[in-house]
Amino acid sequence: MNLELNALINGELINNGDWLEIISPINNKPYGRVPALKEKEINEAFKWARQSQKEWSNLTLFERISYLQKWAKLLESHKTELAKIMAHEIGKSLKDGQVEVERSIEYIDYTIEEAKRVFPETLTGDGWNIKNKLGIFSRVPKGVILAISPFNYPVNLSIAKIVPSLVVGNTVVFKPATNGSLTGLYMAKLAFEVGFPKGVFNVVTGRGRDIGDLLVLNPEIDVISFTGSVAVGNHIRKLGHGKYLVLELGGKDPALVLKDADLTKAVKEIVAGAYAYSGQRCTAVKRVLVDETIADELVKLLKIEVSKLEAGSPLDNKAIIPVIDLKAADFVQGLIDDALVKKATLILGNQRKDNLISATLIDHVTSEMRLAWEEPFGPVLPIIRCKNVEEMITLANKSNFKLQACIFTKDINAALNIANELETGTVNINGRTQRGPDSFPFFGINDSGQGVQGIRETINSVTRFKGLVINY
């Protein structure tokens, strides 16, 4: 199949005659192509976004909501097509693709309800012994939002940036990841069918080396919301100086398994957290820090469960699917090879065909190995044996990635004390690291990100206070 889709700029589906091929991770062959836009088209998208913003924000909330509800209905009726595109474009199983679309529709519904409850705050001067003053402080849109999404959740993590921005009156220029561009442009095609006012929602595609800096440096931008790699995120930090930034970057999320943990539950949660979508998630469990007295039993149970994970095509809904491309597979393989050369123990896996790597479990990983610190974004889980809880906390905190962690123990007091010591965004107790529910705040620090996401939090990040003081 050769799927060809156009960009969306100022209410028109366009291309410039230059195309970017999208390579499928299933067979490493072209699946489709998207416009490789240049400076002219990028600047046009931002120009129209700025020019249409005031008129869009002047619509009533319910008028803006009506467009988003129509878009949600089209996403629902086309979820099978979207899941198929995701399967070919990013290697996500057909089942998981449909679940992602359904989750995104729920996200839209919840965002709409949350937007209805963004009420002005009213204050009087009485608290300062000042009479005859009434302050009304409302949240107003910041203006033009640049939304850049990753490949791994091309519908959900796009919707999470776009919909909260639009519902409160901002306009959006959306740039999907290269693998994810066909999904993004299919969503744009559906938005075109809805008939959003011209310039309100624009979707651009192209080679990152050609348009990345052009996007970030455009003077019309008020907010940049980016999800992706640490390297690109840190580059945006430098270029985006003066703009409001929301960055969701990498993770090396640890699972701390204490000696009193319910191992059956811990194993179930760790396997689901580590290997879903072949570990290509920032919130995947990427290392297990386990008390050495129970490590043998934990590894035995993990081996049983991991061995059940079949590798194959996302079109067959296999649990382990090809990672996004050969370069990513080479990186994961390099981490595995480094650990084994340095005397780690291979428990299971390490079988590879092109960019399909079997579910891999490695024991006796030490701090001298790259796998202890670097984010694989693949189906490999290192086991690090620790003498005590203090060593677990030290190893967990030593990482530059500080997104999430999880603790498995029957002692809630111990869990709360350890959680207090962990330097990370969020700590999960007796459950895997994960994004969600989407109504929860989501954030990381250091190399894991900047700013806060979540439905209410995203609405806050794309709006600002505006005050009106009445003297009477």
Short mmCIF file of C-alpha atoms in Angstrom, two decimals:
data_model
loop_
_atom_site.label_atom_id
_atom_site.label_comp_id
_atom_site.label_asym_id
_atom_site.label_seq_id
_atom_site.Cartn_x
_atom_site.Cartn_y
_atom_site.Cartn_z
CA MET A 1 0.00 0.00 0.00
CA ASN A 2 1.24 3.49 -0.80
CA LEU A 3 -0.76 5.89 1.34
CA GLU A 4 -0.41 9.55 0.38
CA LEU A 5 -1.86 12.31 2.55
CA ASN A 6 -1.65 16.10 2.46
CA ALA A 7 -0.80 18.68 5.07
CA LEU A 8 -3.47 21.03 6.46
CA ILE A 9 -2.76 24.76 6.34
CA ASN A 10 -5.36 27.51 6.63
CA GLY A 11 -8.24 25.13 6.06
CA GLU A 12 -6.77 23.61 2.88
CA LEU A 13 -5.19 20.19 2.26
CA ILE A 14 -1.93 20.99 0.50
CA ASN A 15 1.42 19.62 -0.65
CA ASN A 16 4.39 21.29 -2.30
CA GLY A 17 5.34 18.43 -4.63
CA ASP A 18 8.20 17.30 -2.39
CA TRP A 19 7.56 14.11 -0.45
CA LEU A 20 8.92 12.26 2.57
CA GLU A 21 8.64 8.47 2.55
CA ILE A 22 7.39 6.76 5.69
CA ILE A 23 9.13 3.42 6.29
CA SER A 24 7.09 0.70 8.00
CA PRO A 25 8.78 -1.07 10.93
CA ILE A 26 6.99 -4.26 9.90
CA ASN A 27 9.09 -4.84 6.78
CA ASN A 28 11.33 -1.74 6.59
CA LYS A 29 9.73 -0.79 3.27
CA PRO A 30 7.85 2.39 2.31
CA TYR A 31 4.24 2.38 3.47
CA GLY A 32 3.27 5.87 2.40
CA ARG A 33 4.44 9.43 1.98
CA VAL A 34 3.72 12.87 3.40
CA PRO A 35 4.63 16.38 2.24
CA ALA A 36 8.18 17.47 2.98
CA LEU A 37 7.29 21.07 3.69
CA LYS A 38 9.77 23.93 3.58
CA GLU A 39 10.15 27.34 5.19
CA LYS A 40 7.48 28.97 3.04
CA GLU A 41 4.74 26.53 4.08
CA ILE A 42 5.80 26.51 7.73
CA ASN A 43 5.67 30.29 7.94
CA GLU A 44 2.26 30.28 6.25
CA ALA A 45 0.90 27.89 8.89
CA PHE A 46 2.00 30.16 11.72
CA LYS A 47 0.82 33.30 9.96
CA TRP A 48 -2.68 31.96 9.53
CA ALA A 49 -2.72 30.52 13.04
CA ARG A 50 -1.98 33.99 14.42
CA GLN A 51 -4.48 35.76 12.17
CA SER A 52 -7.33 33.40 13.03
CA GLN A 53 -6.68 33.18 16.77
CA LYS A 54 -8.66 36.21 17.93
CA GLU A 55 -11.76 35.29 15.95
CA TRP A 56 -11.58 31.70 17.21
CA SER A 57 -11.23 32.81 20.83
CA ASN A 58 -14.20 35.16 20.41
CA LEU A 59 -16.48 32.21 19.68
CA THR A 60 -18.37 30.94 22.68
CA LEU A 61 -16.98 27.93 24.48
CA PHE A 62 -19.90 25.84 23.26
CA GLU A 63 -19.28 26.88 19.66
CA ARG A 64 -15.67 25.70 19.94
CA ILE A 65 -16.83 22.52 21.65
CA SER A 66 -19.18 21.71 18.77
CA TYR A 67 -16.24 21.46 16.34
CA LEU A 68 -14.31 19.17 18.70
CA GLN A 69 -17.33 16.93 19.22
CA LYS A 70 -17.74 16.52 15.46
CA TRP A 71 -14.04 15.64 15.20
CA ALA A 72 -14.40 13.07 17.99
CA LYS A 73 -17.30 11.42 16.17
CA LEU A 74 -15.22 11.13 13.00
CA LEU A 75 -12.29 9.68 14.94
CA GLU A 76 -14.67 7.11 16.42
CA SER A 77 -16.12 6.12 13.05
CA HIS A 78 -12.62 5.84 11.52
CA LYS A 79 -10.86 4.07 14.40
CA THR A 80 -10.35 0.89 12.35
CA GLU A 81 -8.58 2.83 9.60
CA LEU A 82 -6.49 4.73 12.15
CA ALA A 83 -5.49 1.49 13.88
CA LYS A 84 -4.44 0.00 10.54
CA ILE A 85 -2.32 3.02 9.71
CA MET A 86 -0.69 2.88 13.15
CA ALA A 87 0.03 -0.83 12.73
CA HIS A 88 1.91 -0.24 9.47
CA GLU A 89 3.46 3.09 10.40
CA ILE A 90 4.62 2.56 13.99
CA GLY A 91 4.17 -1.18 14.54
CA LYS A 92 1.38 -0.92 17.11
CA SER A 93 -0.98 -3.91 17.24
CA LEU A 94 -4.39 -3.44 15.66
CA LYS A 95 -6.03 -4.04 19.03
CA ASP A 96 -3.85 -1.50 20.83
CA GLY A 97 -4.38 1.01 18.04
CA GLN A 98 -8.14 0.89 18.44
CA VAL A 99 -7.80 1.19 22.21
CA GLU A 100 -5.64 4.28 21.70
CA VAL A 101 -8.28 5.94 19.53
CA GLU A 102 -11.01 5.11 22.04
CA ARG A 103 -8.89 6.50 24.88
CA SER A 104 -8.36 9.67 22.85
CA ILE A 105 -12.08 10.14 22.32
CA GLU A 106 -12.57 9.81 26.08
CA TYR A 107 -9.82 12.41 26.47
CA ILE A 108 -11.74 14.81 24.24
CA ASP A 109 -14.96 14.25 26.20
CA TYR A 110 -13.25 14.81 29.54
CA THR A 111 -11.43 17.91 28.26
CA ILE A 112 -14.72 19.41 27.12
CA GLU A 113 -16.23 18.88 30.55
CA GLU A 114 -13.14 20.28 32.26
CA ALA A 115 -13.21 23.38 30.03
CA LYS A 116 -16.78 24.08 31.13
CA ARG A 117 -15.47 24.41 34.67
CA VAL A 118 -12.72 26.95 34.06
CA PHE A 119 -14.44 29.61 36.13
CA PRO A 120 -13.21 33.16 36.83
CA GLU A 121 -11.89 33.79 40.31
CA THR A 122 -13.47 36.69 42.19
CA LEU A 123 -11.68 38.50 45.03
CA THR A 124 -12.42 41.51 47.18
CA GLY A 125 -9.99 43.87 48.87
CA ASP A 126 -11.28 43.05 52.36
CA GLY A 127 -8.30 40.85 53.12
CA TRP A 128 -6.09 43.96 52.90
CA ASN A 129 -8.60 46.21 54.65
CA ILE A 130 -9.42 47.84 51.33
CA LYS A 131 -13.07 48.53 50.63
CA ASN A 132 -14.87 49.10 47.35
CA LYS A 133 -12.60 46.89 45.19
CA LEU A 134 -13.70 43.80 43.29
CA GLY A 135 -11.21 41.76 41.23
CA ILE A 136 -12.31 39.28 38.57
CA PHE A 137 -9.51 37.05 37.26
CA SER A 138 -10.22 34.91 34.21
CA ARG A 139 -8.11 32.48 32.23
CA VAL A 140 -7.60 33.54 28.60
CA PRO A 141 -5.79 31.75 25.75
CA LYS A 142 -2.08 32.41 25.31
CA GLY A 143 -2.33 32.47 21.52
CA VAL A 144 -0.53 30.12 19.12
CA ILE A 145 0.52 26.66 20.29
CA LEU A 146 3.20 24.55 18.60
CA ALA A 147 2.42 20.90 19.36
CA ILE A 148 5.06 18.27 18.51
CA SER A 149 4.11 14.65 19.18
CA PRO A 150 6.14 11.39 19.35
CA PHE A 151 5.80 8.26 17.25
CA ASN A 152 4.64 5.88 19.98
CA TYR A 153 1.17 7.34 20.70
CA PRO A 154 0.44 9.32 17.53
CA VAL A 155 -3.26 9.80 18.27
CA ASN A 156 -3.44 10.06 22.06
CA LEU A 157 -0.40 12.25 22.70
CA SER A 158 -1.44 14.51 19.81
CA ILE A 159 -4.99 14.89 21.09
CA ALA A 160 -3.58 15.61 24.57
CA LYS A 161 -1.85 18.71 23.19
CA ILE A 162 -4.29 19.84 20.52
CA VAL A 163 -7.72 19.59 22.15
CA PRO A 164 -7.03 21.44 25.44
CA SER A 165 -5.37 24.18 23.37
CA LEU A 166 -8.25 24.57 20.94
CA VAL A 167 -11.12 24.32 23.40
CA VAL A 168 -9.97 27.38 25.37
CA GLY A 169 -9.41 29.51 22.27
CA ASN A 170 -5.83 28.99 21.12
CA THR A 171 -4.91 28.07 17.57
CA VAL A 172 -2.52 25.20 16.85
CA VAL A 173 0.30 24.28 14.51
CA PHE A 174 0.80 20.53 14.92
CA LYS A 175 3.92 18.63 13.82
CA PRO A 176 3.69 14.83 14.18
CA ALA A 177 6.81 12.67 14.41
CA THR A 178 8.08 11.32 11.07
CA ASN A 179 6.71 7.86 11.84
CA GLY A 180 3.33 9.04 12.98
CA SER A 181 2.93 11.61 10.19
CA LEU A 182 0.47 9.49 8.22
CA THR A 183 -1.64 9.06 11.35
CA GLY A 184 -1.41 12.79 12.04
CA LEU A 185 -2.43 13.71 8.51
CA TYR A 186 -5.31 11.24 8.56
CA MET A 187 -6.52 13.05 11.68
CA ALA A 188 -6.02 16.32 9.78
CA LYS A 189 -8.13 14.98 6.92
CA LEU A 190 -10.94 14.28 9.39
CA ALA A 191 -10.54 17.77 10.88
CA PHE A 192 -10.82 19.18 7.35
CA GLU A 193 -14.11 17.31 6.96
CA VAL A 194 -15.34 18.87 10.21
CA GLY A 195 -14.72 22.31 8.73
CA PHE A 196 -12.79 24.07 11.48
CA PRO A 197 -12.48 27.79 10.68
CA LYS A 198 -9.49 28.48 8.45
CA GLY A 199 -6.16 28.74 10.21
CA VAL A 200 -7.38 27.41 13.55
CA PHE A 201 -5.84 23.94 13.26
CA ASN A 202 -2.82 23.41 11.01
CA VAL A 203 -0.85 20.20 10.52
CA VAL A 204 2.64 20.29 9.00
CA THR A 205 5.07 17.52 8.13
CA GLY A 206 8.62 17.29 6.88
CA ARG A 207 12.17 16.28 7.61
CA GLY A 208 13.26 17.29 11.07
CA ARG A 209 16.62 18.54 9.83
CA ASP A 210 14.84 20.85 7.39
CA ILE A 211 12.03 22.28 9.49
CA GLY A 212 12.75 21.53 13.16
CA ASP A 213 14.50 24.81 13.92
CA LEU A 214 12.11 26.74 11.68
CA LEU A 215 9.23 25.47 13.76
CA VAL A 216 10.71 26.22 17.16
CA LEU A 217 12.12 29.64 16.24
CA ASN A 218 8.95 31.02 14.63
CA PRO A 219 8.14 34.34 16.35
CA GLU A 220 4.39 33.68 16.37
CA ILE A 221 4.68 30.86 18.93
CA ASP A 222 3.44 31.43 22.47
CA VAL A 223 3.72 27.86 23.82
CA ILE A 224 5.74 24.84 22.68
CA SER A 225 4.47 21.44 23.80
CA PHE A 226 6.91 18.69 22.85
CA THR A 227 7.08 14.98 23.55
CA GLY A 228 10.13 13.09 22.34
CA SER A 229 13.82 12.47 22.89
CA VAL A 230 16.04 14.13 25.46
CA ALA A 231 18.41 15.39 22.77
CA VAL A 232 15.68 17.16 20.82
CA GLY A 233 14.02 18.37 24.01
CA ASN A 234 17.23 19.95 25.25
CA HIS A 235 17.73 21.55 21.83
CA ILE A 236 14.25 23.06 22.12
CA ARG A 237 15.14 24.37 25.59
CA LYS A 238 18.00 26.33 24.00
CA LEU A 239 16.12 27.59 20.95
CA GLY A 240 12.82 28.21 22.71
CA HIS A 241 14.18 30.70 25.23
CA GLY A 242 11.43 33.16 26.11
CA LYS A 243 8.61 30.82 25.07
CA TYR A 244 6.56 28.78 27.54
CA LEU A 245 7.77 25.19 27.27
CA VAL A 246 6.11 21.90 28.20
CA LEU A 247 8.53 19.03 27.57
CA GLU A 248 7.93 15.30 28.04
CA LEU A 249 11.22 13.49 27.50
CA GLY A 250 12.83 10.19 28.53
CA GLY A 251 12.58 7.80 31.42
CA LYS A 252 14.52 5.04 33.15
CA ASP A 253 11.71 4.13 35.52
CA PRO A 254 12.77 1.74 38.30
CA ALA A 255 10.68 -0.92 40.03
CA LEU A 256 11.83 -1.39 43.62
CA VAL A 257 10.92 -4.87 44.88
CA LEU A 258 11.27 -5.22 48.65
CA LYS A 259 11.76 -8.54 50.45
CA ASP A 260 8.14 -8.62 51.69
CA ALA A 261 6.57 -7.89 48.29
CA ASP A 262 3.71 -9.93 46.85
CA LEU A 263 5.84 -11.40 44.05
CA THR A 264 2.90 -12.68 42.01
CA LYS A 265 1.44 -9.19 41.80
CA ALA A 266 4.84 -7.57 41.31
CA VAL A 267 5.70 -9.87 38.40
CA LYS A 268 2.37 -9.24 36.69
CA GLU A 269 2.78 -5.47 36.97
CA ILE A 270 6.47 -5.43 35.99
CA VAL A 271 5.98 -7.56 32.88
CA ALA A 272 3.04 -5.43 31.72
CA GLY A 273 4.99 -2.28 32.49
CA ALA A 274 8.22 -3.36 30.83
CA TYR A 275 7.14 -5.08 27.63
CA ALA A 276 3.89 -3.44 26.43
CA TYR A 277 4.47 -2.04 22.93
CA SER A 278 7.94 -3.61 23.14
CA GLY A 279 8.96 -1.16 25.85
CA GLN A 280 8.68 1.86 23.55
CA ARG A 281 7.14 4.07 26.22
CA CYS A 282 8.72 6.71 28.42
CA THR A 283 6.85 5.25 31.40
CA ALA A 284 7.91 1.65 30.77
CA VAL A 285 9.54 -0.18 33.68
CA LYS A 286 13.15 -0.06 32.52
CA ARG A 287 15.03 -1.58 35.45
CA VAL A 288 14.20 -3.73 38.46
CA LEU A 289 15.97 -3.05 41.75
CA VAL A 290 15.34 -6.10 43.92
CA ASP A 291 16.39 -7.19 47.41
CA GLU A 292 19.04 -9.86 46.86
CA THR A 293 17.36 -12.28 49.30
CA ILE A 294 14.34 -12.69 47.00
CA ALA A 295 16.03 -12.05 43.65
CA ASP A 296 16.24 -15.73 42.61
CA GLU A 297 12.52 -16.25 43.18
CA LEU A 298 11.60 -13.02 41.40
CA VAL A 299 13.75 -13.88 38.36
CA LYS A 300 12.24 -17.39 38.24
CA LEU A 301 8.71 -15.98 38.16
CA LEU A 302 9.62 -13.25 35.66
CA LYS A 303 11.12 -15.83 33.31
CA ILE A 304 7.88 -17.82 33.32
CA GLU A 305 5.76 -14.77 32.44
CA VAL A 306 8.15 -13.21 29.93
CA SER A 307 8.43 -16.53 28.07
CA LYS A 308 4.72 -16.25 27.29
CA LEU A 309 5.19 -13.07 25.26
CA GLU A 310 5.08 -13.95 21.58
CA ALA A 311 7.04 -11.89 19.08
CA GLY A 312 5.73 -11.14 15.61
CA SER A 313 3.66 -8.78 13.51
CA PRO A 314 1.36 -6.12 14.96
CA LEU A 315 -1.12 -7.18 12.29
CA ASP A 316 -1.40 -10.45 14.22
CA ASN A 317 -1.70 -8.63 17.57
CA LYS A 318 1.52 -10.12 18.92
CA ALA A 319 2.74 -8.90 22.29
CA ILE A 320 6.28 -8.14 21.11
CA ILE A 321 6.49 -6.27 17.82
CA PRO A 322 9.34 -4.71 15.82
CA VAL A 323 10.85 -1.57 17.34
CA ILE A 324 10.41 1.53 15.23
CA ASP A 325 13.43 1.11 12.93
CA LEU A 326 16.77 -0.66 12.43
CA LYS A 327 18.71 2.15 14.11
CA ALA A 328 16.62 1.77 17.27
CA ALA A 329 17.11 -2.01 17.17
CA ASP A 330 20.88 -1.56 16.84
CA PHE A 331 20.87 0.69 19.91
CA VAL A 332 18.90 -1.83 21.99
CA GLN A 333 21.17 -4.63 20.81
CA GLY A 334 24.20 -2.58 21.78
CA LEU A 335 22.91 -2.25 25.34
CA ILE A 336 22.28 -5.99 25.54
CA ASP A 337 25.71 -6.86 24.11
CA ASP A 338 27.48 -4.47 26.49
CA ALA A 339 25.78 -6.05 29.51
CA LEU A 340 26.57 -9.60 28.43
CA VAL A 341 30.21 -8.81 27.67
CA LYS A 342 30.48 -7.41 31.20
CA LYS A 343 29.21 -10.69 32.68
CA ALA A 344 25.49 -10.06 33.09
CA THR A 345 23.36 -13.22 32.89
CA LEU A 346 20.97 -13.74 29.98
CA ILE A 347 17.80 -15.31 31.37
CA LEU A 348 15.67 -15.14 28.24
CA GLY A 349 15.57 -13.60 24.79
CA ASN A 350 18.28 -11.80 22.82
CA GLN A 351 16.97 -13.19 19.56
CA ARG A 352 16.75 -10.73 16.71
CA LYS A 353 15.56 -10.56 13.13
CA ASP A 354 16.04 -7.11 11.62
CA ASN A 355 14.27 -4.77 14.08
CA LEU A 356 12.23 -7.49 15.79
CA ILE A 357 13.89 -8.32 19.12
CA SER A 358 12.41 -11.00 21.37
CA ALA A 359 11.44 -10.16 24.94
CA THR A 360 14.76 -10.12 26.76
CA LEU A 361 15.40 -10.54 30.49
CA ILE A 362 18.91 -9.96 31.88
CA ASP A 363 20.00 -10.66 35.46
CA HIS A 364 23.05 -9.54 37.48
CA VAL A 365 23.21 -6.15 35.78
CA THR A 366 25.60 -3.80 37.56
CA SER A 367 26.19 -0.06 37.57
CA GLU A 368 29.17 -0.48 35.22
CA MET A 369 26.84 -1.54 32.41
CA ARG A 370 25.11 0.88 30.03
CA LEU A 371 21.85 -1.01 30.48
CA ALA A 372 21.72 0.18 34.08
CA TRP A 373 21.51 3.83 33.04
CA GLU A 374 20.55 4.29 29.39
CA GLU A 375 16.97 4.17 28.18
CA PRO A 376 16.61 1.27 25.70
CA PHE A 377 13.12 1.99 24.30
CA GLY A 378 12.92 -1.69 23.49
CA PRO A 379 11.86 -5.06 24.95
CA VAL A 380 14.72 -5.59 27.40
CA LEU A 381 14.54 -5.58 31.20
CA PRO A 382 17.62 -5.51 33.48
CA ILE A 383 17.58 -6.98 36.99
CA ILE A 384 19.84 -5.22 39.50
CA ARG A 385 20.31 -7.04 42.81
CA CYS A 386 20.60 -4.79 45.86
CA LYS A 387 21.78 -5.43 49.41
CA ASN A 388 19.17 -3.22 51.02
CA VAL A 389 16.58 -0.51 50.50
CA GLU A 390 19.19 2.24 50.87
CA GLU A 391 21.08 0.87 47.86
CA MET A 392 17.86 0.76 45.83
CA ILE A 393 17.14 4.41 46.63
CA THR A 394 20.71 5.44 45.77
CA LEU A 395 20.63 3.68 42.39
CA ALA A 396 17.17 5.01 41.59
CA ASN A 397 18.17 8.59 42.38
CA LYS A 398 21.51 8.43 40.57
CA SER A 399 19.84 8.43 37.15
CA ASN A 400 19.39 11.70 35.25
CA PHE A 401 15.96 10.40 34.23
CA LYS A 402 13.37 11.22 36.87
CA LEU A 403 9.93 10.50 35.48
CA GLN A 404 8.34 7.77 37.59
CA ALA A 405 9.16 4.87 39.91
CA CYS A 406 7.22 2.04 41.50
CA ILE A 407 7.57 0.23 44.82
CA PHE A 408 6.33 -3.27 45.65
CA THR A 409 5.89 -4.02 49.36
CA LYS A 410 3.20 -5.01 51.86
CA ASP A 411 4.46 -2.40 54.31
CA ILE A 412 2.68 0.86 53.49
CA ASN A 413 4.78 2.80 55.98
CA ALA A 414 7.97 1.63 54.30
CA ALA A 415 6.50 2.46 50.88
CA LEU A 416 5.62 5.99 51.93
CA ASN A 417 9.04 6.56 53.47
CA ILE A 418 10.82 5.30 50.36
CA ALA A 419 8.56 7.33 48.09
CA ASN A 420 9.55 10.41 50.05
CA GLU A 421 13.22 9.65 49.38
CA LEU A 422 12.88 8.99 45.65
CA GLU A 423 13.76 11.96 43.43
CA THR A 424 11.24 11.55 40.64
CA GLY A 425 8.00 12.90 39.25
CA THR A 426 5.56 10.26 40.47
CA VAL A 427 5.85 7.15 42.63
CA ASN A 428 3.42 4.24 42.16
CA ILE A 429 2.90 1.85 45.09
CA ASN A 430 2.15 -1.78 44.20
CA GLY A 431 1.44 -0.87 40.60
CA ARG A 432 3.51 -0.34 37.46
CA THR A 433 4.73 2.99 36.20
CA GLN A 434 2.30 4.37 33.65
CA ARG A 435 0.78 7.48 32.17
CA GLY A 436 -2.71 7.92 33.44
CA PRO A 437 -5.46 8.11 34.12
CA ASP A 438 -5.26 11.06 31.75
CA SER A 439 -6.98 13.26 34.33
CA PHE A 440 -3.94 12.90 36.63
CA PRO A 441 -1.05 15.38 36.42
CA PHE A 442 1.86 13.92 34.44
CA PHE A 443 5.39 15.29 34.72
CA GLY A 444 9.07 14.55 35.06
CA ILE A 445 12.15 16.47 36.15
CA ASN A 446 15.75 16.74 34.94
CA ASP A 447 16.15 14.76 31.68
CA SER A 448 12.56 13.56 31.94
CA GLY A 449 10.89 16.84 31.23
CA GLN A 450 9.67 20.28 32.14
CA GLY A 451 6.19 21.52 32.99
CA VAL A 452 3.07 19.51 33.80
CA GLN A 453 0.57 17.72 31.57
CA GLY A 454 -2.83 16.23 32.30
CA ILE A 455 -6.16 17.66 31.19
CA ARG A 456 -6.59 20.44 33.76
CA GLU A 457 -2.84 21.08 33.86
CA THR A 458 -2.60 21.39 30.07
CA ILE A 459 -5.51 23.82 30.02
CA ASN A 460 -3.64 25.88 32.62
CA SER A 461 -0.40 25.78 30.61
CA VAL A 462 -2.04 27.14 27.44
CA THR A 463 -3.95 29.90 29.25
CA ARG A 464 -2.97 32.85 31.42
CA PHE A 465 -4.73 34.96 33.99
CA LYS A 466 -6.28 38.26 32.93
CA GLY A 467 -7.59 40.52 35.66
CA LEU A 468 -10.36 43.10 35.81
CA VAL A 469 -10.49 45.30 38.94
CA ILE A 470 -13.67 47.25 39.59
CA ASN A 471 -13.53 50.23 41.92
CA TYR A 472 -16.90 51.24 43.32
#
